[in-house]
Amino acid sequence: MIVAMKPEADALDIEAVIQRATQFGCRVHRSQGEERVILGILAEARQLPSTDAFEALPNVERVVRISTPYKLVSRQYQPWSSEVAVNGARFGAGGFPIIAGPCSVESEVQIFETARFLRDAGIPLLRGGAFKPRTSPYDFQGLGEEGLRLMRRAADENGLGVVTELLSEADLPAVAAYADLIQIGARNMQNFALLKAAGASRKPVLLKRGLSATIQEFLLAAEYIAAQGNLRIILCERGIRTFDTSLRNTFDLAGVALLRELTHLPVIVDPSHATGKRSLIAPVTRAAVALGADGAIVEMHPHPEQALSDGAQSLNFEEFSNLQRTLAPYIALREAERRQETSAMAAAVA
Amino acid sequence: MIVAMKPEADALDIEAVIQRATQFGCRVHRSQGEERVILGILAEARQLPSTDAFEALPNVERVVRISTPYKLVSRQYQPWSSEVAVNGARFGAGGFPIIAGPCSVESEVQIFETARFLRDAGIPLLRGGAFKPRTSPYDFQGLGEEGLRLMRRAADENGLGVVTELLSEADLPAVAAYADLIQIGARNMQNFALLKAAGASRKPVLLKRGLSATIQEFLLAAEYIAAQGNLRIILCERGIRTFDTSLRNTFDLAGVALLRELTHLPVIVDPSHATGKRSLIAPVTRAAVALGADGAIVEMHPHPEQALSDGAQSLNFEEFSNLQRTLAPYIALREAERRQETSAMAAAVA
Amino acid sequence: MIVAMKPEADALDIEAVIQRATQFGCRVHRSQGEERVILGILAEARQLPSTDAFEALPNVERVVRISTPYKLVSRQYQPWSSEVAVNGARFGAGGFPIIAGPCSVESEVQIFETARFLRDAGIPLLRGGAFKPRTSPYDFQGLGEEGLRLMRRAADENGLGVVTELLSEADLPAVAAYADLIQIGARNMQNFALLKAAGASRKPVLLKRGLSATIQEFLLAAEYIAAQGNLRIILCERGIRTFDTSLRNTFDLAGVALLRELTHLPVIVDPSHATGKRSLIAPVTRAAVALGADGAIVEMHPHPEQALSDGAQSLNFEEFSNLQRTLAPYIALREAERRQETSAMAAAVA
Amino acid sequence: MIVAMKPEADALDIEAVIQRATQFGCRVHRSQGEERVILGILAEARQLPSTDAFEALPNVERVVRISTPYKLVSRQYQPWSSEVAVNGARFGAGGFPIIAGPCSVESEVQIFETARFLRDAGIPLLRGGAFKPRTSPYDFQGLGEEGLRLMRRAADENGLGVVTELLSEADLPAVAAYADLIQIGARNMQNFALLKAAGASRKPVLLKRGLSATIQEFLLAAEYIAAQGNLRIILCERGIRTFDTSLRNTFDLAGVALLRELTHLPVIVDPSHATGKRSLIAPVTRAAVALGADGAIVEMHPHPEQALSDGAQSLNFEEFSNLQRTLAPYIALREAERRQETSAMAAAVA
């Protein structure tokens, strides 16, 4: 059960809820959101008290029973879709914002060239890896903080936001200083220490699905972040690992549709890692738009054939422009439908 | 290497090719197509002769070297997309024909009610199981030939074609007598005896991907049918089996995009088995349209809550109409693009 | 619920059970075993009648309620282990009989050389493929009936039994005429028509687990055979398909241990297909012995480097002898333990 | 290519190797081991220099070309098996040492009771979780440092070593202070920051295989630790995630056999997580012994039915004693074989 306090609730109001819960033998999980405190009431025994027990307490806004193991991120907790805004891009608000950039920041020339292109293409967010999670310790591990600095400068000169991966709690201060959106990669989806650290930061978080994570485990990983009071979370499906090695991963697009039923958080896709194949990026991203996904993160590079990592799945500038062109009418169509659905719902409510 | 003979080639012309191949130490695989004979030249040793060795022989139309293990179904063999027509529905010709009907034929009322609805909805093909592959021997196994008869009558009265599954070589005469399109189910994708039998029939075949079949194994299963001289094959992605049990299967939509690059055969989707969840059918089928799939097969039932099998994933009539409505603008958009691509290609060639 | 009739039960006795079941609204599934009739009572509604309803009827031997979807093959139905004897080899009786031979019968020399070696090595059963299920239609498909004849002659001259795969119902008469143990391969584990045909034959059946079959699906496939009245079934774990391609398959040895809890049928292993790697056959087969498996089927070839299929996983004669040597003390140890367990159980009962 | 320096090599000797490598356009990876420095020579271009280029340099002990992506942990680098000793238990030295204890440290009574039992049972190493990686943020997260203190005291009073999981770099000082063997859990197998931290500590590391890690990824994760100069690594197979949910995971025993070919590091098994089922622990652990595994880690609890986590897979004291009893003759048999192999090898060398 979740008890959401009103913004004006003070320490005494909160204490009153905690005491009531304790009387019923429940544990309380406190999240300090930006505007309000959320208290998770967890039954140690099987029996939760009724919601009445809390609704009448002062400055309690809402009490919700939630049947899924994830609570704060579920649509039961919040039926309407959340919007997460990053540098002007609004995820979950009906459009299809794209995050783009190279797998790794490799050089000043590379990242500035990319940033200028993105600005001209109307793309608001620049991605790039400074700390790289590589399967082998002998592979290129990224430029580290120097990479962050380059990316920040390139982004600032072109009015872009920065998206980059956090690999270690120790790097959090540096990454949080340079990035507008902190990425937690697939291999760290159940690095619970990192999730808690990202949750405790005040930054929005892009959480990628683990290679073999079920939908429920994915949502529980998001719940780790949310339970720290940070609900500015964007989920990202990036392909799962299955028996079929025809492509780099198996792109679970139906999972995206399912996620949109189960959670109010925005859900975007990463067609580059999901397929690993340049020629498939356009068709599968069109599919994601038609399905109702909330955006995409796409690897691109001024010269993919020279990339230090992920060249085979990176688009060059021309291919990226073609991608935008092929997506445009699908995004427009989806938008028109969504507006219709919204006004139909509004009419139904009125 | 594939040697396609001209339609007018006679026994002597064919024998000349075979002798030449034998001189080079090759095995020859002969397929008798409806119009022409196709000879597959297979090197026992590693070394294939050059194509010249055959091109000059009389009534040889084309000689193609093919690097993939599947030959006749590959885009290397035939770069343009094949069209498979069944009862007026044209798969691979640019539209998005839908096959619809119940999992199993259960009764005369059920199948006639469905057929009338489909006629009114403009759906050309009625599906329904008469011989059912059930995991347990104690589950409902279908009405057998009685089911085929009912379906045929219901279809004939409403101007529909019949699509039904073949489970056993022994049933082939009956199934071929009643069906317009013979389905090979996922569990039989590598039942090579059944594939050969279906290939030897003169009926178009709907081949479903096996639960754990790679893309290459899927194409090689199609090659078994093709190698019998029957190239009227429609491939169907129906979800693969992975670690994630959030949905009935994992819908491999990127695999559909990959298939369309590798084969000239039409590729359709089965969103019902792929997801097992009624509410996801519409979004994932919209995705399939945007991706470029060639059609769909959808489970529907006059009263899903009373269905003897697969009720949870079957649409009722109203839901099916909603599906058609939500797909229509995406199909139109995709069509417009395809026409543009085609005329651009034509212009480029001219 | 299962009602086992006494061997002396006649048509009237059976009819009495069926009528009683029908009164309770149940369907009845009749299996004609070699010695007795087994009636499966299946509740259409959720409610089964109590066992009393049948126990008092004439010539009813036993009435058992079974909570799993598979019935006749479950340990609930028969708590003691079944023994399946083939040409003197007793599977499920405590030893560790081995079936050995080449992937495919290739020539008279090859199969006779193998058969002589096996006789000298004390191996009772010769395996060899005459009809081969090959992923590509262009791969070697086996010698067909000629292969069966060669294998039978080689076996007869050396006092061996013949084990070979059945690929098609149409081949059943030929295969049943030549083989002592009919193999259903992994790709056909859910070829229900083939399972029924094998069940209706009077031959013992070696059923291999499908590449992506769960343990329950495997047991239900066996139930298809059993439901035809043929309980002479040997199950075989041969590796499942997972994300990891380090080896040909993933050998599910814990699944073998689980199977031995769930079913009374003997369970053997196929280390050759499970690993695909010659050097691992000995350690994983030792593991299977220690685990309690009931035997093994092993690929071997006089000259693996010349084999037309599966050379990389086939043992040569010397390697096979080494395998026997390394297994012997483990088999002896396991035997001693089993005798102890049995006498402890007997003492407990007495 | 790996250049191992002699223990007496000084800074100048090392610098000489680095300069030579740089002349050839190679990158150098330096690992400071406890006794010696290991230099990994990595070709930026495709071409490595010949080994001669380094063998003649002063105080170079050995130069080895290694074809696998993992280097220091490969059997190519070190053909003989490594021994990792922890509190008197010697992994990789031929025995089958067992690590045992509860999933989580829950209370003083629980952990002391367990430790006394283990001492009496002759088990040298006590496991227990103080920081627990739980899928849900609302599940019991462990007692933290208080748990470490309890476990250390219980271990010290009974002459045991302590094995516990490290979840976060931030906890390393505390965990390293209390533990004799630091565990990296499956979910963190590709938490590269944690691997590096564990590698930089001077403690032996127990590295568990990730849920969907290939054998090669597993070895590369070990290489991350090794590349920090810490080769005291024990690998642990604990089941992988596949389509089959009959058991908690799929136990990849053949993967253990493969690992023992590819790496010189000891490889142990975790039958508790691999199966999740108490009754299977004994048979699968017997299998692991017969296969040649180097030990096991087993969950046990004074009162499994009251455990806060993993009760269904934990053995009670009596079951644990039975496990030891059933393993003993297999361990003895394996030992006898190994001694024979070793003396045969010694004889062959002499």
CSV table of C-alpha atoms in Angstrom, one decimal, chain A residues 122-300:
chain,number,residue,atom,x,y,z
A,122,GLY,CA,16.5,19.1,-34.6
A,123,ILE,CA,17.6,16.3,-32.2
A,124,PRO,CA,17.7,17.6,-28.6
A,125,LEU,CA,19.9,15.0,-26.9
A,126,LEU,CA,23.5,13.8,-27.5
A,127,ARG,CA,24.5,10.4,-26.3
A,128,GLY,CA,28.1,9.1,-26.0
A,129,GLY,CA,30.0,6.8,-23.7
A,130,ALA,CA,32.8,8.1,-21.6
A,131,PHE,CA,33.0,5.1,-19.3
A,132,LYS,CA,32.4,2.0,-21.4
A,133,PRO,CA,31.3,-1.4,-20.1
A,134,ARG,CA,33.4,-3.7,-22.3
A,135,THR,CA,33.2,-7.5,-22.2
A,136,SER,CA,37.0,-7.7,-22.3
A,137,PRO,CA,39.4,-5.7,-20.1
A,138,TYR,CA,41.6,-5.2,-23.1
A,139,ASP,CA,39.0,-3.4,-25.2
A,140,PHE,CA,38.8,0.4,-25.4
A,141,GLN,CA,37.3,1.5,-22.1
A,142,GLY,CA,36.4,5.1,-23.0
A,143,LEU,CA,38.0,8.4,-22.5
A,144,GLY,CA,36.7,8.8,-18.9
A,145,GLU,CA,36.2,12.3,-17.5
A,146,GLU,CA,38.0,13.8,-20.5
A,147,GLY,CA,35.2,12.3,-22.6
A,148,LEU,CA,32.6,13.8,-20.4
A,149,ARG,CA,34.1,17.3,-20.7
A,150,LEU,CA,34.3,17.0,-24.5
A,151,MET,CA,30.7,15.9,-24.7
A,152,ARG,CA,29.5,18.7,-22.4
A,153,ARG,CA,31.3,21.4,-24.5
A,154,ALA,CA,30.0,20.0,-27.8
A,155,ALA,CA,26.5,19.8,-26.4
A,156,ASP,CA,26.6,23.3,-24.9
A,157,GLU,CA,27.9,24.9,-28.1
A,158,ASN,CA,24.9,23.3,-29.9
A,159,GLY,CA,22.1,23.6,-27.4
A,160,LEU,CA,21.9,19.9,-26.7
A,161,GLY,CA,21.5,17.8,-23.5
A,162,VAL,CA,24.0,15.1,-22.6
A,163,VAL,CA,23.1,11.4,-22.0
A,164,THR,CA,25.9,9.1,-20.8
A,165,GLU,CA,26.3,5.9,-18.9
A,166,LEU,CA,27.2,5.6,-15.2
A,167,LEU,CA,29.3,2.5,-14.5
A,168,SER,CA,30.3,2.9,-10.9
A,169,GLU,CA,28.9,4.7,-7.9
A,170,ALA,CA,32.4,6.3,-7.6
A,171,ASP,CA,31.8,8.1,-10.9
A,172,LEU,CA,28.4,9.5,-9.9
A,173,PRO,CA,29.6,13.0,-8.9
A,174,ALA,CA,31.5,13.4,-12.2
A,175,VAL,CA,28.7,11.9,-14.4
A,176,ALA,CA,26.0,13.9,-12.6
A,177,ALA,CA,28.0,17.1,-13.1
A,178,TYR,CA,28.2,16.7,-16.8
A,179,ALA,CA,25.1,14.7,-17.8
A,180,ASP,CA,21.5,15.7,-18.1
A,181,LEU,CA,20.2,12.2,-18.3
A,182,ILE,CA,22.1,9.3,-16.5
A,183,GLN,CA,22.1,6.0,-18.3
A,184,ILE,CA,22.2,2.7,-16.3
A,185,GLY,CA,23.3,0.0,-18.8
A,186,ALA,CA,21.9,-3.4,-19.4
A,187,ARG,CA,24.7,-5.2,-17.6
A,188,ASN,CA,24.1,-3.1,-14.5
A,189,MET,CA,20.3,-3.4,-14.4
A,190,GLN,CA,20.5,-5.4,-11.2
A,191,ASN,CA,23.5,-3.6,-9.8
A,192,PHE,CA,21.3,-2.5,-6.9
A,193,ALA,CA,24.0,-0.3,-5.3
A,194,LEU,CA,24.2,1.7,-8.5
A,195,LEU,CA,20.4,1.9,-8.8
A,196,LYS,CA,20.1,3.3,-5.3
A,197,ALA,CA,22.9,5.8,-6.1
A,198,ALA,CA,21.1,6.9,-9.3
A,199,GLY,CA,17.9,7.2,-7.3
A,200,ALA,CA,19.4,9.4,-4.7
A,201,SER,CA,20.8,11.8,-7.3
A,202,ARG,CA,18.4,14.4,-8.5
A,203,LYS,CA,19.0,13.5,-12.2
A,204,PRO,CA,16.6,11.8,-14.5
A,205,VAL,CA,17.7,8.2,-15.2
A,206,LEU,CA,17.6,6.1,-18.4
A,207,LEU,CA,17.3,2.5,-17.3
A,208,LYS,CA,18.1,-0.2,-19.8
A,209,ARG,CA,16.6,-3.6,-19.6
A,210,GLY,CA,19.0,-6.4,-18.7
A,211,LEU,CA,20.0,-9.0,-21.2
A,212,SER,CA,18.0,-11.7,-19.5
A,213,ALA,CA,15.6,-9.6,-17.3
A,214,THR,CA,11.9,-10.4,-17.2
A,215,ILE,CA,9.5,-7.6,-17.5
A,216,GLN,CA,8.8,-7.8,-13.8
A,217,GLU,CA,12.5,-7.7,-12.9
A,218,PHE,CA,12.9,-4.7,-15.1
A,219,LEU,CA,10.1,-2.9,-13.3
A,220,LEU,CA,11.5,-3.9,-9.9
A,221,ALA,CA,14.9,-2.4,-10.9
A,222,ALA,CA,13.1,0.8,-11.7
A,223,GLU,CA,11.3,0.5,-8.4
A,224,TYR,CA,14.8,0.6,-6.7
A,225,ILE,CA,15.3,4.0,-8.2
A,226,ALA,CA,11.8,5.2,-7.5
A,227,ALA,CA,12.0,4.0,-3.9
A,228,GLN,CA,14.8,6.6,-3.4
A,229,GLY,CA,12.3,9.3,-4.3
A,230,ASN,CA,13.4,9.7,-7.9
A,231,LEU,CA,10.5,9.0,-10.3
A,232,ARG,CA,12.1,10.7,-13.3
A,233,ILE,CA,12.9,7.3,-15.0
A,234,ILE,CA,12.8,6.4,-18.6
A,235,LEU,CA,12.8,2.7,-19.4
A,236,CYS,CA,14.6,1.4,-22.5
A,237,GLU,CA,14.1,-1.9,-24.3
A,238,ARG,CA,17.4,-2.8,-26.0
A,239,GLY,CA,17.0,-6.4,-27.0
A,240,ILE,CA,17.2,-9.6,-24.9
A,241,ARG,CA,19.4,-12.6,-25.2
A,242,THR,CA,17.9,-15.7,-26.6
A,243,PHE,CA,18.9,-18.8,-28.5
A,244,ASP,CA,18.8,-17.0,-31.8
A,245,THR,CA,22.0,-15.3,-32.8
A,246,SER,CA,20.9,-14.2,-36.3
A,247,LEU,CA,20.9,-10.7,-34.9
A,248,ARG,CA,22.8,-9.2,-31.9
A,249,ASN,CA,19.8,-9.6,-29.6
A,250,THR,CA,16.1,-10.3,-29.9
A,251,PHE,CA,14.1,-7.1,-29.9
A,252,ASP,CA,11.2,-7.5,-27.5
A,253,LEU,CA,8.7,-5.0,-29.0
A,254,ALA,CA,5.7,-6.8,-27.6
A,255,GLY,CA,7.4,-6.3,-24.2
A,256,VAL,CA,7.3,-2.6,-24.9
A,257,ALA,CA,3.6,-2.8,-25.4
A,258,LEU,CA,3.2,-4.8,-22.2
A,259,LEU,CA,5.3,-2.3,-20.3
A,260,ARG,CA,3.1,0.5,-21.4
A,261,GLU,CA,0.2,-1.3,-19.8
A,262,LEU,CA,2.0,-2.0,-16.6
A,263,THR,CA,3.8,1.2,-15.9
A,264,HIS,CA,3.2,4.9,-16.1
A,265,LEU,CA,6.9,5.5,-16.9
A,266,PRO,CA,7.9,6.4,-20.5
A,267,VAL,CA,9.3,3.5,-22.5
A,268,ILE,CA,11.8,4.0,-25.3
A,269,VAL,CA,13.7,1.6,-27.6
A,270,ASP,CA,17.3,1.2,-28.6
A,271,PRO,CA,17.1,-0.3,-32.1
A,272,SER,CA,20.9,-0.2,-32.5
A,273,HIS,CA,21.7,-2.7,-29.7
A,274,ALA,CA,18.5,-4.6,-30.3
A,275,THR,CA,19.4,-5.6,-33.8
A,276,GLY,CA,23.1,-4.8,-34.3
A,277,LYS,CA,22.4,-4.3,-38.0
A,278,ARG,CA,22.3,-1.0,-39.7
A,279,SER,CA,19.8,-1.9,-42.4
A,280,LEU,CA,17.1,-2.9,-39.8
A,281,ILE,CA,17.2,0.2,-37.7
A,282,ALA,CA,14.6,2.1,-39.9
A,283,PRO,CA,12.0,-0.7,-40.1
A,284,VAL,CA,12.1,-1.7,-36.4
A,285,THR,CA,12.0,1.9,-35.3
A,286,ARG,CA,8.9,2.6,-37.5
A,287,ALA,CA,7.4,-0.5,-35.8
A,288,ALA,CA,8.2,1.0,-32.3
A,289,VAL,CA,6.4,4.3,-33.3
A,290,ALA,CA,3.3,2.4,-34.5
A,291,LEU,CA,3.3,0.3,-31.3
A,292,GLY,CA,3.2,3.4,-29.1
A,293,ALA,CA,6.8,3.6,-27.8
A,294,ASP,CA,7.8,7.0,-26.3
A,295,GLY,CA,11.1,7.6,-28.1
A,296,ALA,CA,14.4,6.0,-29.2
A,297,ILE,CA,18.1,6.1,-28.6
A,298,VAL,CA,20.1,5.5,-31.8
A,299,GLU,CA,23.8,5.0,-32.4
A,300,MET,CA,25.3,7.2,-35.1
